[in-house]
mmCIF file of C-alpha atoms in Angstrom:
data_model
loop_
_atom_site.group_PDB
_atom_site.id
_atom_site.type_symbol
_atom_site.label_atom_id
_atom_site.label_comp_id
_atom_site.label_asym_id
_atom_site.label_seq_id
_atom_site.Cartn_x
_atom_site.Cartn_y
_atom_site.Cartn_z
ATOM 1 C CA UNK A 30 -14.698 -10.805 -12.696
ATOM 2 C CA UNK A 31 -16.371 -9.569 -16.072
ATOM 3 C CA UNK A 32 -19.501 -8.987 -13.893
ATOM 4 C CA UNK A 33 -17.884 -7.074 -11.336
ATOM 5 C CA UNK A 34 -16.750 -4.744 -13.946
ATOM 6 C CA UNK A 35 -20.340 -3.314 -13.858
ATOM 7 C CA UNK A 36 -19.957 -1.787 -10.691
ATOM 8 C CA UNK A 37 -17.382 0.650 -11.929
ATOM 9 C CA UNK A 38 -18.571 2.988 -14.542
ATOM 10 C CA UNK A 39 -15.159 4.477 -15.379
ATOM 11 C CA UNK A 40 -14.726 1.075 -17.114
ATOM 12 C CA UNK A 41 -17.746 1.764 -19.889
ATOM 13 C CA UNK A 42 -15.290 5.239 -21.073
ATOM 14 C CA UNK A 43 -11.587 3.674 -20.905
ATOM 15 C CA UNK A 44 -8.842 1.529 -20.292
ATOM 16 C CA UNK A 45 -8.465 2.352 -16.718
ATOM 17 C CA UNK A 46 -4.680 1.034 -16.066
ATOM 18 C CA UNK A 47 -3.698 3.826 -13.307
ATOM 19 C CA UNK A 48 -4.258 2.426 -10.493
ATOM 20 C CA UNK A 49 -0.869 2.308 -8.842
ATOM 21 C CA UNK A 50 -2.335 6.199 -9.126
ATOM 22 C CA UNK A 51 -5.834 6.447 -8.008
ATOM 23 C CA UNK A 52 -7.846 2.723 -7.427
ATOM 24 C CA UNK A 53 -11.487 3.181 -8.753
ATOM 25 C CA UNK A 54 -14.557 4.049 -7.049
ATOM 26 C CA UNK A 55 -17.546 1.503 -7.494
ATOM 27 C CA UNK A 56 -21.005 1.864 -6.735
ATOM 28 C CA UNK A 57 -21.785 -0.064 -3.667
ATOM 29 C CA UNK A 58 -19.452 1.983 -2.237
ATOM 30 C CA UNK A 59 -20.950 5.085 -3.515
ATOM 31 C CA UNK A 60 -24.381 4.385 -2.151
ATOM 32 C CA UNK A 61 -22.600 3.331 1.643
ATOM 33 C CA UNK A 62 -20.979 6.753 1.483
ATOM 34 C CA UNK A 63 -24.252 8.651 0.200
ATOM 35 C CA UNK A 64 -26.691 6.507 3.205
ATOM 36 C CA UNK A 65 -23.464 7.511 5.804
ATOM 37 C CA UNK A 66 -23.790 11.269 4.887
ATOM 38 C CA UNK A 67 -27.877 10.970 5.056
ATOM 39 C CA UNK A 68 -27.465 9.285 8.883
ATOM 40 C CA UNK A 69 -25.229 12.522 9.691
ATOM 41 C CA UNK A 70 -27.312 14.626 7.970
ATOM 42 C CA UNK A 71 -30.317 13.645 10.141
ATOM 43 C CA UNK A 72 -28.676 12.326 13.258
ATOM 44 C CA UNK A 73 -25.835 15.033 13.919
ATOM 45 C CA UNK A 74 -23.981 14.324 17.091
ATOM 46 C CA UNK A 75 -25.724 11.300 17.810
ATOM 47 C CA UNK A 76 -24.883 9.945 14.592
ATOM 48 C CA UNK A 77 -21.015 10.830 14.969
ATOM 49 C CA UNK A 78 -20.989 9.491 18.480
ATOM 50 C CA UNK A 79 -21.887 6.378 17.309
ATOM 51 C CA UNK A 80 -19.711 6.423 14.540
ATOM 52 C CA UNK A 81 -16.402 6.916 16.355
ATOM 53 C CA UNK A 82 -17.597 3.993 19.088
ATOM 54 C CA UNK A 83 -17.320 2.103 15.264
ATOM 55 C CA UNK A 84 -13.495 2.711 15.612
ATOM 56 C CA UNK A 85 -12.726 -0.712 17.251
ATOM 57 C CA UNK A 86 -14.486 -2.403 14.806
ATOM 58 C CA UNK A 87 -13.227 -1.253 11.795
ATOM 59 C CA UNK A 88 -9.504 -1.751 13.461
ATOM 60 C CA UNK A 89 -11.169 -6.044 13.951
ATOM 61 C CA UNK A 90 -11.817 -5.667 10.134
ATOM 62 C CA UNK A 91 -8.409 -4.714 9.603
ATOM 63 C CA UNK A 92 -6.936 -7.097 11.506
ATOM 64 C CA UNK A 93 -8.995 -9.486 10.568
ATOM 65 C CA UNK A 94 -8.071 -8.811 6.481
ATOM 66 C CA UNK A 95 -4.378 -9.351 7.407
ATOM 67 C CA UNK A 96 -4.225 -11.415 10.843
ATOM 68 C CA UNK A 97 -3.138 -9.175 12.861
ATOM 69 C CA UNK A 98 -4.235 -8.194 16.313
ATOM 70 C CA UNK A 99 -6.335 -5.378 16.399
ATOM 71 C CA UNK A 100 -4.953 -3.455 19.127
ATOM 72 C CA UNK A 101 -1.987 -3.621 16.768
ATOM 73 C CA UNK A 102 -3.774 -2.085 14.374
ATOM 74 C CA UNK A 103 -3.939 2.074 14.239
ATOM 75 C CA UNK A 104 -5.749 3.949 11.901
ATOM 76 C CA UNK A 105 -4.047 7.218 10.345
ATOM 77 C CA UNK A 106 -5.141 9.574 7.446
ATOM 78 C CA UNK A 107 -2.443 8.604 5.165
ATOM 79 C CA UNK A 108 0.871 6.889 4.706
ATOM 80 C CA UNK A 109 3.579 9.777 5.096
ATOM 81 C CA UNK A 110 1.586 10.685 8.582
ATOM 82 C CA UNK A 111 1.942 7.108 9.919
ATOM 83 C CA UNK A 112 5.238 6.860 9.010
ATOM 84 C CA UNK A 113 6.279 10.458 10.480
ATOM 85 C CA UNK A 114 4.976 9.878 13.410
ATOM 86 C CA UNK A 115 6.546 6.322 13.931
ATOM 87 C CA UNK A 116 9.926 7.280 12.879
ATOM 88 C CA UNK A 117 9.411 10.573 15.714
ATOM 89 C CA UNK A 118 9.672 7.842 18.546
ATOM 90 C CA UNK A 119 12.550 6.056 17.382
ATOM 91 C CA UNK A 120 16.578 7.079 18.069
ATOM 92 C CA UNK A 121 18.841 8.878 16.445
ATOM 93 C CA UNK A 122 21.422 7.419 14.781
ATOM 94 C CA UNK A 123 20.220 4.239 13.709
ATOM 95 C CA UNK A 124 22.048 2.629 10.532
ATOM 96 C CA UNK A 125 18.665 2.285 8.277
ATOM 97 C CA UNK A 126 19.179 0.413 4.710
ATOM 98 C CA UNK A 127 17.016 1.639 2.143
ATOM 99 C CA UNK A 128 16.151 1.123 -1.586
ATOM 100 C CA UNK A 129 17.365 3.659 -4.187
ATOM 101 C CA UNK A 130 14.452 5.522 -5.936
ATOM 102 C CA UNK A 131 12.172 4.144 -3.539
ATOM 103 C CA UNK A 132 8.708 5.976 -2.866
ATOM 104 C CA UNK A 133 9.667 9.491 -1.859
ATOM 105 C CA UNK A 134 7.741 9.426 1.423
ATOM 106 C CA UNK A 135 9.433 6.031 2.271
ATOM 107 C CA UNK A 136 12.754 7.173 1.946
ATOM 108 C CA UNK A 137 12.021 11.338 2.630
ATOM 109 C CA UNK A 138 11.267 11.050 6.195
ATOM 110 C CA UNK A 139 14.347 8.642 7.161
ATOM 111 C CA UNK A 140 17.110 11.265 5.075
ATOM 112 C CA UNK A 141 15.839 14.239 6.940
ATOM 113 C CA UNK A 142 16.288 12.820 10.248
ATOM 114 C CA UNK A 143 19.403 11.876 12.710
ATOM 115 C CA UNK A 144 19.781 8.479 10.934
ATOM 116 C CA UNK A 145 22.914 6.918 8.919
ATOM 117 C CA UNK A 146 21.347 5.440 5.202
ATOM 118 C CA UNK A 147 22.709 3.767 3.141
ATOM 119 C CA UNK A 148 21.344 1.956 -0.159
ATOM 120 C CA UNK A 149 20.986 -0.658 -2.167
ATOM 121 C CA UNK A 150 19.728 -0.615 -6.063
ATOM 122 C CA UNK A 151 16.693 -1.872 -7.137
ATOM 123 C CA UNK A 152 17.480 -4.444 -9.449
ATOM 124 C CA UNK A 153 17.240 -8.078 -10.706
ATOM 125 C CA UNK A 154 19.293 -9.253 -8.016
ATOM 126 C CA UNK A 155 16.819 -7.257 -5.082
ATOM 127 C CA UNK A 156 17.334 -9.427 -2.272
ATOM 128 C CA UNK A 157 21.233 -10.557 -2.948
ATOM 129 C CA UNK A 158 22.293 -6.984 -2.524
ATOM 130 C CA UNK A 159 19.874 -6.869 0.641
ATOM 131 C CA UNK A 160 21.275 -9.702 2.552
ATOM 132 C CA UNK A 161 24.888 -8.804 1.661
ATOM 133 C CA UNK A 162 24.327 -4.936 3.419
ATOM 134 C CA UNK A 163 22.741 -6.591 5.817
ATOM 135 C CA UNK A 164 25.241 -8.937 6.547
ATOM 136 C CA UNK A 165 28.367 -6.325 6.315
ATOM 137 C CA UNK A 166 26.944 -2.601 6.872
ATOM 138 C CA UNK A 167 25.413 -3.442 11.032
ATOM 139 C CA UNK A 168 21.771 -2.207 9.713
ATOM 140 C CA UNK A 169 19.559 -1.867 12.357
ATOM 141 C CA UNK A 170 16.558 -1.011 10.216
ATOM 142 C CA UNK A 171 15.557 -2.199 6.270
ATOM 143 C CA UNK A 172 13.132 0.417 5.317
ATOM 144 C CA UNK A 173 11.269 -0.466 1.697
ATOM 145 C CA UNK A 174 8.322 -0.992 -0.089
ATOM 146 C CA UNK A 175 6.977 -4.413 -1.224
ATOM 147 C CA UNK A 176 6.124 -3.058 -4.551
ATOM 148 C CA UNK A 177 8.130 -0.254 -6.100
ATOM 149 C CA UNK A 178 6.029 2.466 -7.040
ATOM 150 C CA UNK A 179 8.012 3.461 -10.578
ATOM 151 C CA UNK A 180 8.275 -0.389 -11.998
ATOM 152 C CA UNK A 181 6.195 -2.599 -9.837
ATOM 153 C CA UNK A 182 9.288 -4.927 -8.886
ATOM 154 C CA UNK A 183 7.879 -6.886 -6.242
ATOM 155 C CA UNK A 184 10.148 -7.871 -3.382
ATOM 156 C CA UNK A 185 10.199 -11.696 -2.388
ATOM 157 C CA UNK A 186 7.941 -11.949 0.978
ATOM 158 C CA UNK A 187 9.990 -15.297 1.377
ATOM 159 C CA UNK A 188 13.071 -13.574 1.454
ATOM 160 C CA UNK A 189 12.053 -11.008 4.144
ATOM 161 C CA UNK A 190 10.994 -14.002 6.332
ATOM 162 C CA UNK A 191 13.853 -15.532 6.083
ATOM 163 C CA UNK A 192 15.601 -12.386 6.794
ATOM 164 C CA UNK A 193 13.980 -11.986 9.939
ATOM 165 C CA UNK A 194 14.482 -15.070 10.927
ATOM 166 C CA UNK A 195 18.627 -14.665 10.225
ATOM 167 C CA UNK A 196 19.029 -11.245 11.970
ATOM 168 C CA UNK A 197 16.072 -11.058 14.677
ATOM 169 C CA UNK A 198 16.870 -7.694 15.726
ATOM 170 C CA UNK A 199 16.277 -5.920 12.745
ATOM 171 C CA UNK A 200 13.427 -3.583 11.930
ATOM 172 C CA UNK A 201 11.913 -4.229 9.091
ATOM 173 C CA UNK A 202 9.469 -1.507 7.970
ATOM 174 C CA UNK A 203 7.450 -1.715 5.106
ATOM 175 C CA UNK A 204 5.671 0.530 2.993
ATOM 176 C CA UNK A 205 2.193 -2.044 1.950
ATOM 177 C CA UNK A 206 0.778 1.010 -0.407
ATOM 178 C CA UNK A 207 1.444 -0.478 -3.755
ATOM 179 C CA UNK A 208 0.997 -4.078 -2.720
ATOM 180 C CA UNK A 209 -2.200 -4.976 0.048
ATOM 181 C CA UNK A 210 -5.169 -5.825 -1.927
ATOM 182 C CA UNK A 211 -2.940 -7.366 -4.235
ATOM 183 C CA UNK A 212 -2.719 -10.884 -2.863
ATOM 184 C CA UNK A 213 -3.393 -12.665 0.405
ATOM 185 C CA UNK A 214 -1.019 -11.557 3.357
ATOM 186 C CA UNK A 215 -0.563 -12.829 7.088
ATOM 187 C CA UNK A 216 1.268 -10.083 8.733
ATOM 188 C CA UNK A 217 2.133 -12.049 11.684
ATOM 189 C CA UNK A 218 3.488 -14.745 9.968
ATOM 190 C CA UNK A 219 5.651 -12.458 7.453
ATOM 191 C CA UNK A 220 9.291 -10.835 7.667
ATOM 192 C CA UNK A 221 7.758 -7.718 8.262
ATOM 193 C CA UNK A 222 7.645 -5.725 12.146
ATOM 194 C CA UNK A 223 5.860 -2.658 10.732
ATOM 195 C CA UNK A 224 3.670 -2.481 7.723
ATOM 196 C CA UNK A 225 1.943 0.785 6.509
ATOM 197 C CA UNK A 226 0.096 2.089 3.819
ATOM 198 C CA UNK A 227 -2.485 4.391 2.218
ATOM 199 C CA UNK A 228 -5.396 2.032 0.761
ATOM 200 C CA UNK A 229 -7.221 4.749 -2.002
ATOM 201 C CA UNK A 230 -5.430 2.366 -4.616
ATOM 202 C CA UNK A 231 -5.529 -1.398 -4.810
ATOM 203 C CA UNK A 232 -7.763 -1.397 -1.931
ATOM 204 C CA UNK A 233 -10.300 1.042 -3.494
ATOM 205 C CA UNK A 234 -10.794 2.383 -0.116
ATOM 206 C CA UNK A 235 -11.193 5.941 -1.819
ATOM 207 C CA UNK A 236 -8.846 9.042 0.359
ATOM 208 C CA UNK A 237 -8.298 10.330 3.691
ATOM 209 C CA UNK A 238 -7.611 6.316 4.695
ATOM 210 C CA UNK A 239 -4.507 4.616 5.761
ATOM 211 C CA UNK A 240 -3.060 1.557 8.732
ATOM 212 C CA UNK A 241 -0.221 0.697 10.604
ATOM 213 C CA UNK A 242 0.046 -2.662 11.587
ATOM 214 C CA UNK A 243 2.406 -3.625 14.278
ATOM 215 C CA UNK A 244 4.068 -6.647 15.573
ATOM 216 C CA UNK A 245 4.529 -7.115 19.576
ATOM 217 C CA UNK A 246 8.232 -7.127 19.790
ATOM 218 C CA UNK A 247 8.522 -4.407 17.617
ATOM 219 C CA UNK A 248 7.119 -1.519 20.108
ATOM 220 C CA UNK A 249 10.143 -1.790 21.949
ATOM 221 C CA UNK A 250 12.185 -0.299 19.087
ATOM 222 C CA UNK A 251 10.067 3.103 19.977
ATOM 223 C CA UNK A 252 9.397 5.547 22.242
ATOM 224 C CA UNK A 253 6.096 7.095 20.483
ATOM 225 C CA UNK A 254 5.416 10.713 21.030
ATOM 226 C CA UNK A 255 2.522 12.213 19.739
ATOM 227 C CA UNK A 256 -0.394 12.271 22.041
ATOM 228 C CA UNK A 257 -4.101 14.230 22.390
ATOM 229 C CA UNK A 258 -7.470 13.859 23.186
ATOM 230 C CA UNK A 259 -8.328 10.762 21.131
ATOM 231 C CA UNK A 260 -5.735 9.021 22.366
ATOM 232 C CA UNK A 261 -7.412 8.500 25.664
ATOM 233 C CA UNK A 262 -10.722 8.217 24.178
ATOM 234 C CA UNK A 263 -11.652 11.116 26.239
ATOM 235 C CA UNK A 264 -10.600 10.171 29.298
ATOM 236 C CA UNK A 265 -7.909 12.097 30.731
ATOM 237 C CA UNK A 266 -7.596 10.156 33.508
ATOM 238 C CA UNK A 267 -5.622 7.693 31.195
ATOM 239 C CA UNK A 268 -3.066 10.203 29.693
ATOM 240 C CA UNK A 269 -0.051 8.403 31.918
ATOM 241 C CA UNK A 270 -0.946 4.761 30.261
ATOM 242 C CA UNK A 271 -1.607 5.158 26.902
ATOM 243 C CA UNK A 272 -1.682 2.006 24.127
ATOM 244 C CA UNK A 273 1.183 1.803 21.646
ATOM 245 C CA UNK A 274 -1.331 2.816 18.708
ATOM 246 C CA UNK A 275 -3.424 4.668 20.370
ATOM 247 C CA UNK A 276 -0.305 7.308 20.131
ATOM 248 C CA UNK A 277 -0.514 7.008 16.182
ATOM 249 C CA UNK A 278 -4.474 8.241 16.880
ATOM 250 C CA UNK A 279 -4.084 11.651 18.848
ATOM 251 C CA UNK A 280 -7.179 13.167 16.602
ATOM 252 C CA UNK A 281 -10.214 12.408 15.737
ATOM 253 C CA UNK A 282 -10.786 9.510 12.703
ATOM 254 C CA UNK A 283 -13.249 10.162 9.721
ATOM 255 C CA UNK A 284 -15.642 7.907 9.997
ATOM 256 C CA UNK A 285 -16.992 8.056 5.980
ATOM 257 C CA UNK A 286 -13.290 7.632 5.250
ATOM 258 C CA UNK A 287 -12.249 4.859 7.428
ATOM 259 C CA UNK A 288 -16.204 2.791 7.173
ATOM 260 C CA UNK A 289 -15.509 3.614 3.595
ATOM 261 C CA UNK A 290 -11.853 1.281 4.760
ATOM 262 C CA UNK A 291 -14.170 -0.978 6.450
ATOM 263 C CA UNK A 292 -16.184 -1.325 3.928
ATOM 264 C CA UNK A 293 -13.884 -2.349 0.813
ATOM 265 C CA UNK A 294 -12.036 -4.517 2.898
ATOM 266 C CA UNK A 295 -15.159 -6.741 3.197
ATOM 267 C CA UNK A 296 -15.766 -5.891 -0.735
ATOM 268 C CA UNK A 297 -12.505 -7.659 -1.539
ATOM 269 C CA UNK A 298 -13.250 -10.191 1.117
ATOM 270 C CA UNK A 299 -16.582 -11.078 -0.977
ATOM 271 C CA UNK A 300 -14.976 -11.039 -3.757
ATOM 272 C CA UNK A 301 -12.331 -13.673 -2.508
ATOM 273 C CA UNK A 302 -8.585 -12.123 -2.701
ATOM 274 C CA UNK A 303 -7.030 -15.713 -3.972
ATOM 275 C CA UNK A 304 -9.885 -15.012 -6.710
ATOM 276 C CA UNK A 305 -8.660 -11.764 -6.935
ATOM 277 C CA UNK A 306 -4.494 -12.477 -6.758
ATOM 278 C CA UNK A 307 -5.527 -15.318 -9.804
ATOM 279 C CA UNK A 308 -6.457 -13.026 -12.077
ATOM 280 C CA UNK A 309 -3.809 -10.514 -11.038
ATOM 281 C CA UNK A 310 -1.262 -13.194 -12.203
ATOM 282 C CA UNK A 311 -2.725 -13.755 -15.322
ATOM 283 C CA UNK A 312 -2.690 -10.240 -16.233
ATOM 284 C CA UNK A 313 0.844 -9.504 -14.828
ATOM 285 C CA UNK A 314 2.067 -12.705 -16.946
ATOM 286 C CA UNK A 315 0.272 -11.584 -20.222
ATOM 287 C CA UNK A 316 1.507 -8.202 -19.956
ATOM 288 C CA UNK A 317 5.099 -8.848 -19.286
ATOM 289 C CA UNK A 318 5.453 -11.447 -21.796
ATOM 290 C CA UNK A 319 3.971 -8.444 -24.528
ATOM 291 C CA UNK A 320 5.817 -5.658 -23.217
ATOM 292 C CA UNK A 321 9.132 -7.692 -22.763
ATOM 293 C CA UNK A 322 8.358 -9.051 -26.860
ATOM 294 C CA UNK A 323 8.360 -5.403 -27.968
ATOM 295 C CA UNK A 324 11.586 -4.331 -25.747
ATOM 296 C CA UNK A 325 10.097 -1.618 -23.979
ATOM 297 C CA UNK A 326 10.564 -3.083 -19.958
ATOM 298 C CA UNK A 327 14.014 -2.773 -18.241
ATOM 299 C CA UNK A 328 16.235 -5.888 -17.919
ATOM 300 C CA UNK A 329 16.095 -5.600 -14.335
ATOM 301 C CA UNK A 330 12.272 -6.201 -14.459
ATOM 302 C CA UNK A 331 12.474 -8.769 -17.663
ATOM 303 C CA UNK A 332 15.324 -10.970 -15.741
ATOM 304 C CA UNK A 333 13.438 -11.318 -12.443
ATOM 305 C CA UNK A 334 10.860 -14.397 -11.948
ATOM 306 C CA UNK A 335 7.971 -12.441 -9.665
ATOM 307 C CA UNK A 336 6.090 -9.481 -10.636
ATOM 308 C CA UNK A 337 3.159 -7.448 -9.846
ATOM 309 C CA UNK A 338 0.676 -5.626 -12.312
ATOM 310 C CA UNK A 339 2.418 -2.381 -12.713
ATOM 311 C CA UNK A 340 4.573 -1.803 -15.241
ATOM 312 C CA UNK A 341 6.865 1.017 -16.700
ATOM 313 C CA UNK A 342 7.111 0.734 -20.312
ATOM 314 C CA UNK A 343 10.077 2.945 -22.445
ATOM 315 C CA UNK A 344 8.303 5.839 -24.467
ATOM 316 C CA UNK A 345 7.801 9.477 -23.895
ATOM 317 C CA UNK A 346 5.402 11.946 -24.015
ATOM 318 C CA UNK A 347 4.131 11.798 -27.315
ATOM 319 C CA UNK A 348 3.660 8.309 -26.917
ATOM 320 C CA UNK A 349 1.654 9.060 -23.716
ATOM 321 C CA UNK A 350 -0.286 11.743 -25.700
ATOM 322 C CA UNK A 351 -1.067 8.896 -28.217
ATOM 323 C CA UNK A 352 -2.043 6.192 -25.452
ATOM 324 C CA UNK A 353 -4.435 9.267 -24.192
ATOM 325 C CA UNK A 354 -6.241 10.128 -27.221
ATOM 326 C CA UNK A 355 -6.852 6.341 -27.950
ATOM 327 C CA UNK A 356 -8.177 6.661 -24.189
ATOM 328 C CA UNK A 357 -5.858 4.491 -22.078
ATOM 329 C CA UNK A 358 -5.155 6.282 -18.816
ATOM 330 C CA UNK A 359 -1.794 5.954 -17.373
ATOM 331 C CA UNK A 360 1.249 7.818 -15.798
ATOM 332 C CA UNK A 361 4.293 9.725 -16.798
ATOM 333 C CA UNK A 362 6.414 8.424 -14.140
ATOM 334 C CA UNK A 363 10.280 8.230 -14.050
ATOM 335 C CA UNK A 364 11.825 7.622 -17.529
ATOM 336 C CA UNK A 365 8.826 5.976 -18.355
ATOM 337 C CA UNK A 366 5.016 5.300 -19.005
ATOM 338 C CA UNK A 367 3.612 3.504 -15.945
ATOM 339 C CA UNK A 368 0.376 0.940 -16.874
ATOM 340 C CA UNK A 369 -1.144 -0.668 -14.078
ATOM 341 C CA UNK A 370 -3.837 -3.468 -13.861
ATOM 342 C CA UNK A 371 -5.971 -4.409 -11.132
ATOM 343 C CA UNK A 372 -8.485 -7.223 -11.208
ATOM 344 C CA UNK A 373 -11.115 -5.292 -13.405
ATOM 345 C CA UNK A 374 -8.582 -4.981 -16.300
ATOM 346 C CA UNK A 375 -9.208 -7.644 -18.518
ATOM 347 C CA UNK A 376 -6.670 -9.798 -20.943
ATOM 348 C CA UNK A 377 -8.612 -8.234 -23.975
ATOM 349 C CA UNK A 378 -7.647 -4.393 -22.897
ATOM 350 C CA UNK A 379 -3.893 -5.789 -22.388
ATOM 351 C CA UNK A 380 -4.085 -6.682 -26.141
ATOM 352 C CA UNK A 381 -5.687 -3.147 -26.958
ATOM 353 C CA UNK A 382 -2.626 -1.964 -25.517
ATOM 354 C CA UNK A 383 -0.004 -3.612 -27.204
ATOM 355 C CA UNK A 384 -1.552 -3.063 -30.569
ATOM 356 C CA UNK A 385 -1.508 0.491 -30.354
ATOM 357 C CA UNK A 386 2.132 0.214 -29.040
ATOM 358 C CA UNK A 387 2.756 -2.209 -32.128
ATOM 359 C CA UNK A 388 1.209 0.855 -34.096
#
């Protein structure tokens, strides 16, 4: 790992532990995107022809990266558009369980439509209060993201399996933003019908990029209706029989911004992501075990077994000023200061950290 820190430069001026904000851009990367731009530069149309033939392709890489299908696969700018536009073709009314204080754009789109929420609260005991709604409130949809976006608590994959397994006909959606390129994960074998997310941050796919990943049985729950030009491909003649993602594509796709997808995808793939989760672990184990020692994590997060690398530590915003100045970027987020480590963060910066907290 300490020789892939090279290929990010941000690393020679900082700490870098922000990227539950922004995930890093790193030079192979860089020089793809500068050569792409060149090719258009010279080639034009031709070029961009080409380019959106590519589609299918970077969908198989996709797919590929999480086993699924890639005609299950759809490619959308962001997260909040993906999600709008999937929760557009389902019914009103639906009973939809959420997670208190969940990502905004999660939980946003499902309050300001025709649907009945209710909640549970994010806490140490996550998946208890899950089953038990489930169980008692007739939810036909669990709406939440695998990694919580203010404190990194990390919801048990097992569990959601499980879940599925108990109550068939629920929906599980599941915002991936905060947790793909985290760890290895087989969509079609998890709990999960409908997985989303942007990938500019633990994917280092840089903006503009986002998936939806879709299981089979789960297209029957909608009734999809956005629709235009790219959806047939150009071909109008197909407008009456159109694919189930091919709806969540009515424009045209970027191709710098989803080859740039394409591209980091096979970065981490390199790379190795069980190489990748390892040293994830080792950081989120180091820096709980500090933070927890000087009191400054929630008992919620301190009392629960699994964790992820993001975490929101108690101080305010002269503490934040401080952490700036001794140039650690981070986040003012919630109550808190939110750190976050991917695998270029290194033990040694962890304990650079905690001595200027200890100061």
């Amino acid at each position: 790992m300490q020789n892939l820190r090279k290929k990010f430069p941000v690393l020679n001026q900082c700490i870098y532990a922000n990227t539950a904000a922004t995930g890093l851009l790193n030079e192979d990367l860089m020089e793809w995107r500068q050569e792409h731009d060149l090719d258009y530069l010279i080639g034009g149309s031709e070029m961009k022809m080409k380019s959106f033939e590519a589609m299918s392709d970077i969908k198989a890489t996709v797919g590929d990266f999480f086993n699924c299908k890639w005609e299950n696969v759809a490619l959308v700018p962001n997260f909040t558009l993906g999600l709008n536009m999937l929760l557009d073709g389902l019914p009103d009314n639906k009973n939809v369980l959420l997670l208190e204080n969940d990502y905004p754009s999660l939980n946003w789109p499902f309050e300001t439509r025709n649907f009945k929420t209710q909640y549970v609260e994010i806490d140490e005991k996550l998946e208890d209060s899950i089953l038990e709604k489930v169980k008692t409130g007739h939810i036909d949809i669990l709406a939440l993201s695998l990694v919580q976006w203010l404190n990194g608590i990390k919801i048990d994959l097992d569990f959601l399996k499980n879940l599925k397994k108990e109550f068939p006909d629920l929906l599980i959606i599941a915002d991936g933003t905060q947790f793909c390129g985290t760890q290895d994960f087989d969509f079609q074998a998890s709990g999960v019908d409908v997985l989303v997310a942007s990938t500019y941050k633990w994917l280092l796919s840089g903006f503009g990029n986002a998936f939806v990943l879709v299981k089979e049985k789960a297209k029957e729950h909608f009734k999809l209706k956005h629709i235009g030009y790219a959806s047939v491909g150009g071909d109008s003649t197909k407008r009456e029989n159109i694919p189930f993602c091919k709806h969540l594509e009515p424009g045209h796709l970027d191709s710098l911004n989803f080859g740039s997808l394409q591209f980091s995808l096979n970065f981490l793939k390199d790379i190795g992501i069980h190489h990748i989760t390892a040293q994830l672990e080792k950081l989120s184990t180091k820096a709980k075990t500090g933070f927890s020692s000087l009191g400054l994590l929630e008992e919620k997060v301190v009392l629960r077994n699994m964790h992820s690398t993001i975490f929101n530590i108690k101080g305010d915003k002269e503490l934040f000023k401080k952490l700036e100045q001794e140039n650690i970027v981070c986040a003012l987020r919630g109550n808190g200061i939110r750190l976050s480590f991917h695998f270029y963060n290194t033990e040694n910066e962890i304990d650079a950290i905690m001595d200027i907290l200890k100061s």
